[in-house]
Tab-separated table of C-alpha atoms in Angstrom:
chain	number	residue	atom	x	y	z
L	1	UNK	CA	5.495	13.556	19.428
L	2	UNK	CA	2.445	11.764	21.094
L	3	UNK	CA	0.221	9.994	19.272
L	4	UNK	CA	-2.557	12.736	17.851
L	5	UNK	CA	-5.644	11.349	15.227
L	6	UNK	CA	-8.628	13.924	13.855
L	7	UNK	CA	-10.841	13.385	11.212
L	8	UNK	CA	-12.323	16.277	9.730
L	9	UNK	CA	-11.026	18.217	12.238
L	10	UNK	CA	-12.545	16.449	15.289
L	11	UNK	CA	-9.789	14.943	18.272
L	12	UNK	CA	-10.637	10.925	17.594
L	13	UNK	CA	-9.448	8.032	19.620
L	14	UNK	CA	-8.762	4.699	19.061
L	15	UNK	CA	-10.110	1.504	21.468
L	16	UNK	CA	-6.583	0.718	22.724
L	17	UNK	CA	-3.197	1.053	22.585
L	18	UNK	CA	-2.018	-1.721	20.243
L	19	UNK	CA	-5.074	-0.581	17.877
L	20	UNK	CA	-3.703	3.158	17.491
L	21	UNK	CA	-0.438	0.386	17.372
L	22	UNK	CA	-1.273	-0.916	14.214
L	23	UNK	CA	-2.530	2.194	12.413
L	24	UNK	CA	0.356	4.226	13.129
L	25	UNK	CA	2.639	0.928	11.860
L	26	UNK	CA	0.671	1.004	8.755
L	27	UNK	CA	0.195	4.855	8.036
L	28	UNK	CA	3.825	4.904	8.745
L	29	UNK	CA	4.681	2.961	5.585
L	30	UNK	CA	1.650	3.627	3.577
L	31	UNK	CA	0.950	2.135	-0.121
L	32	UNK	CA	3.375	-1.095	1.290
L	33	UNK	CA	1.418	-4.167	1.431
L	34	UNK	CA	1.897	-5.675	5.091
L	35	UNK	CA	1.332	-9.424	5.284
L	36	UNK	CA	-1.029	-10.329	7.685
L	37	UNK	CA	1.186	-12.733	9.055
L	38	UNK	CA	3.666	-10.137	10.174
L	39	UNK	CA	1.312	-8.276	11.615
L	40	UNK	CA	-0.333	-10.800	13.664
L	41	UNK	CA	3.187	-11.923	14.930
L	42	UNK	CA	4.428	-7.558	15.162
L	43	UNK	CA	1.681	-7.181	18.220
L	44	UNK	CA	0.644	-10.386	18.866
L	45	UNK	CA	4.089	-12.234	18.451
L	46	UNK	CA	3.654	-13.911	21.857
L	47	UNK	CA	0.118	-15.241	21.591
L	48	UNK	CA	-0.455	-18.458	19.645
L	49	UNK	CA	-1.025	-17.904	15.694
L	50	UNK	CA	-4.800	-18.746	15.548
L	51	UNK	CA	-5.412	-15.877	18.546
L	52	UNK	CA	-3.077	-13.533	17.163
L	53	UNK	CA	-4.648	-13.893	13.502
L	54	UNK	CA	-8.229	-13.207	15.032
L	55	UNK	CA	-7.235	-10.261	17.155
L	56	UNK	CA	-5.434	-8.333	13.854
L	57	UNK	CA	-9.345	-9.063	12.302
L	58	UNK	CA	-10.899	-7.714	15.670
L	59	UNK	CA	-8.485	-4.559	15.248
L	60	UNK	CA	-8.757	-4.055	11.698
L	61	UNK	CA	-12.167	-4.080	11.719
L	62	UNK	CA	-12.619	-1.520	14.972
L	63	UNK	CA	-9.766	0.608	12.971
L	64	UNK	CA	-12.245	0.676	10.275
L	65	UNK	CA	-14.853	1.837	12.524
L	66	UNK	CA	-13.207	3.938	13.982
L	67	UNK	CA	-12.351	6.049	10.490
L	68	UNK	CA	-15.502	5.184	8.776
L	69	UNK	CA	-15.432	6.606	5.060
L	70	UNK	CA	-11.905	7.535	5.574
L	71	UNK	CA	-11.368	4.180	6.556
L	72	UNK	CA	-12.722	2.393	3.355
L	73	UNK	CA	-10.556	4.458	1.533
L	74	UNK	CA	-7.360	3.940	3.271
L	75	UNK	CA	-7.454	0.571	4.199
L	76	UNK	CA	-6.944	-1.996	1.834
L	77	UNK	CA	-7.570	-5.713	3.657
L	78	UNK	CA	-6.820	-8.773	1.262
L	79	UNK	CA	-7.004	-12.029	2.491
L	80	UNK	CA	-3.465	-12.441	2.814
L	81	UNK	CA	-1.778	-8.448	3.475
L	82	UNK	CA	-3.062	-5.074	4.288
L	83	UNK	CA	-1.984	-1.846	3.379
L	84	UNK	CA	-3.029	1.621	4.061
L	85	UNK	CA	-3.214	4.217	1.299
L	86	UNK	CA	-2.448	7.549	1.452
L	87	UNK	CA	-5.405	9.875	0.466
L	88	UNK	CA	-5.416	13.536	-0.703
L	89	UNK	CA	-7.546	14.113	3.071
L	90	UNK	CA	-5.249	12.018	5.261
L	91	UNK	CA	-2.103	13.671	6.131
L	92	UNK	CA	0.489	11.188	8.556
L	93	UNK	CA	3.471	13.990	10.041
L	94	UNK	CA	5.675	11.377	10.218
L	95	UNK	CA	5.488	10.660	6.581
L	96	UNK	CA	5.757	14.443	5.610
L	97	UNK	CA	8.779	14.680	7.573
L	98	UNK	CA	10.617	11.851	6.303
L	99	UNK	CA	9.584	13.086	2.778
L	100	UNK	CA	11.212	16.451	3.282
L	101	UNK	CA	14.086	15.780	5.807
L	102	UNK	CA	15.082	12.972	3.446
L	103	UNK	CA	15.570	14.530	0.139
L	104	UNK	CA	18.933	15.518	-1.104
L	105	UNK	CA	19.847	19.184	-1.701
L	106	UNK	CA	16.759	20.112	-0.631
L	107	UNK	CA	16.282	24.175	0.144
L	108	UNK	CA	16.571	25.343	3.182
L	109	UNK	CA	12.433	26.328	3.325
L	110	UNK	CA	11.935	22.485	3.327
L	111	UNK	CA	14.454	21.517	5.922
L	112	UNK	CA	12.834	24.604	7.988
L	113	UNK	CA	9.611	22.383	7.565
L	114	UNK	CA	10.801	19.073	8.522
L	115	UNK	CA	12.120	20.685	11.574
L	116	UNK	CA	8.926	22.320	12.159
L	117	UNK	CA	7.131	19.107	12.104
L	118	UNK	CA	9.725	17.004	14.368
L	119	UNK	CA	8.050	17.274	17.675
L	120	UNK	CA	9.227	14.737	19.802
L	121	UNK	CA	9.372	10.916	19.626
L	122	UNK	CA	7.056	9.643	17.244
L	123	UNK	CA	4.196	7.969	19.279
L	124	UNK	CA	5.599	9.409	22.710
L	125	UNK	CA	3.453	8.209	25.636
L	126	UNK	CA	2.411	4.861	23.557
L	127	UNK	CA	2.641	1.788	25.911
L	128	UNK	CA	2.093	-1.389	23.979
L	129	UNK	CA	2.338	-4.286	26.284
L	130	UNK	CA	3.663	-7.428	25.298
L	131	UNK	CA	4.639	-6.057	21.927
L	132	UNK	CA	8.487	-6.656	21.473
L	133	UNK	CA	8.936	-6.885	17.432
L	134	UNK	CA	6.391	-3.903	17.410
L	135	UNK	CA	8.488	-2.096	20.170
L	136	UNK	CA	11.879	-2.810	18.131
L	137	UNK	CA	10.635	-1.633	14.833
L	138	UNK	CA	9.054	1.937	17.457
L	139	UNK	CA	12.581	1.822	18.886
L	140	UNK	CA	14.295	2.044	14.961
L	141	UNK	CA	12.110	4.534	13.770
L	142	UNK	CA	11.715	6.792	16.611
L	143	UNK	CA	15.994	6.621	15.750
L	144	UNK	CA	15.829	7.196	12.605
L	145	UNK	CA	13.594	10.346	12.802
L	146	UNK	CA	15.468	11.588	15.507
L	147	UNK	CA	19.191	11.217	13.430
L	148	UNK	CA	17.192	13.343	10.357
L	149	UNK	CA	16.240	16.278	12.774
L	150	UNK	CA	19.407	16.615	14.386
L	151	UNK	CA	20.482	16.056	10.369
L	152	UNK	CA	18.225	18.909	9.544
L	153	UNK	CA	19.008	21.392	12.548
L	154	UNK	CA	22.341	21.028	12.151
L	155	UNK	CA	22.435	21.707	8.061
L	156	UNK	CA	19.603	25.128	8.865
L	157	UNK	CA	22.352	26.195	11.342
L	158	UNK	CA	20.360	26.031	14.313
């Protein structure tokens, strides 16, 4: 569904679009290490390399801001990749309902979950402008969690 962040409870936004953008991307496939390079070219594919390489600093950095504490512990920012790493205190939907709409055999009380949790189009309402690899990889997964509720409605009978 649309695009919700709290920290400890509290409604918390990020600066812009393509900065909630890049979070989501990277809490989507935490403990993966993202070369900065593919970043830079996933939102800023259609800027020149030395602009797009100082706007992913410029976001990582307000992303870090933005999360404080939590943010020192999630993000891990090498010179040449990033990654963001799941905490026990950080909970992403998205990855809880891949993790139990996924799993083969699974019991019924876990598909019941994952279709609990499948509320929409993941990061409905997001407009990130002049975006297209980032809006192709949205595109795939918004498809892919889509397929594994109708997977998981159809298996609880509903």
């Amino acid at each position: 569904g649309p695009p919700s962040l709290r920290i400890a409870g509290q409604p918390t936004y990020m600066r812009s679009a393509k900065t909630l953008a890049l979070l989501a991307y990277l809490a989507f496939e935490p403990n993966t290490a993202h070369s900065r390079e593919k970043l830079a070219g996933l939102l800023w594919g259609e800027s020149p390399e030395a602009h797009a390489r100082l706007s992913l600093r410029q976001f990582l950095y307000s992303i870090r801001q933005t999360l404080g504490d939590l943010g020192v512990d999630c993000l891990t920012l090498k010179k040449r990749n990033v990654a963001f790493r799941l905490q026990p205190d950080v909970w992403v939907d998205a990855v809880e309902f891949m993790a139990l709409a996924t799993r083969e055999g699974e019991p019924p009380d876990a598909l019941r979950r994952a279709a609990h949790l499948y509320r929409g189009l993941l990061l409905e309402g997001l407009k990130v402008f002049d975006s297209p690899a980032f809006e192709d990889w949205l595109f795939l997964r918004r498809d892919a969690l889509k397929q594994h509720a109708l997977s998981a409605l159809v298996s609880l009978g509903l």
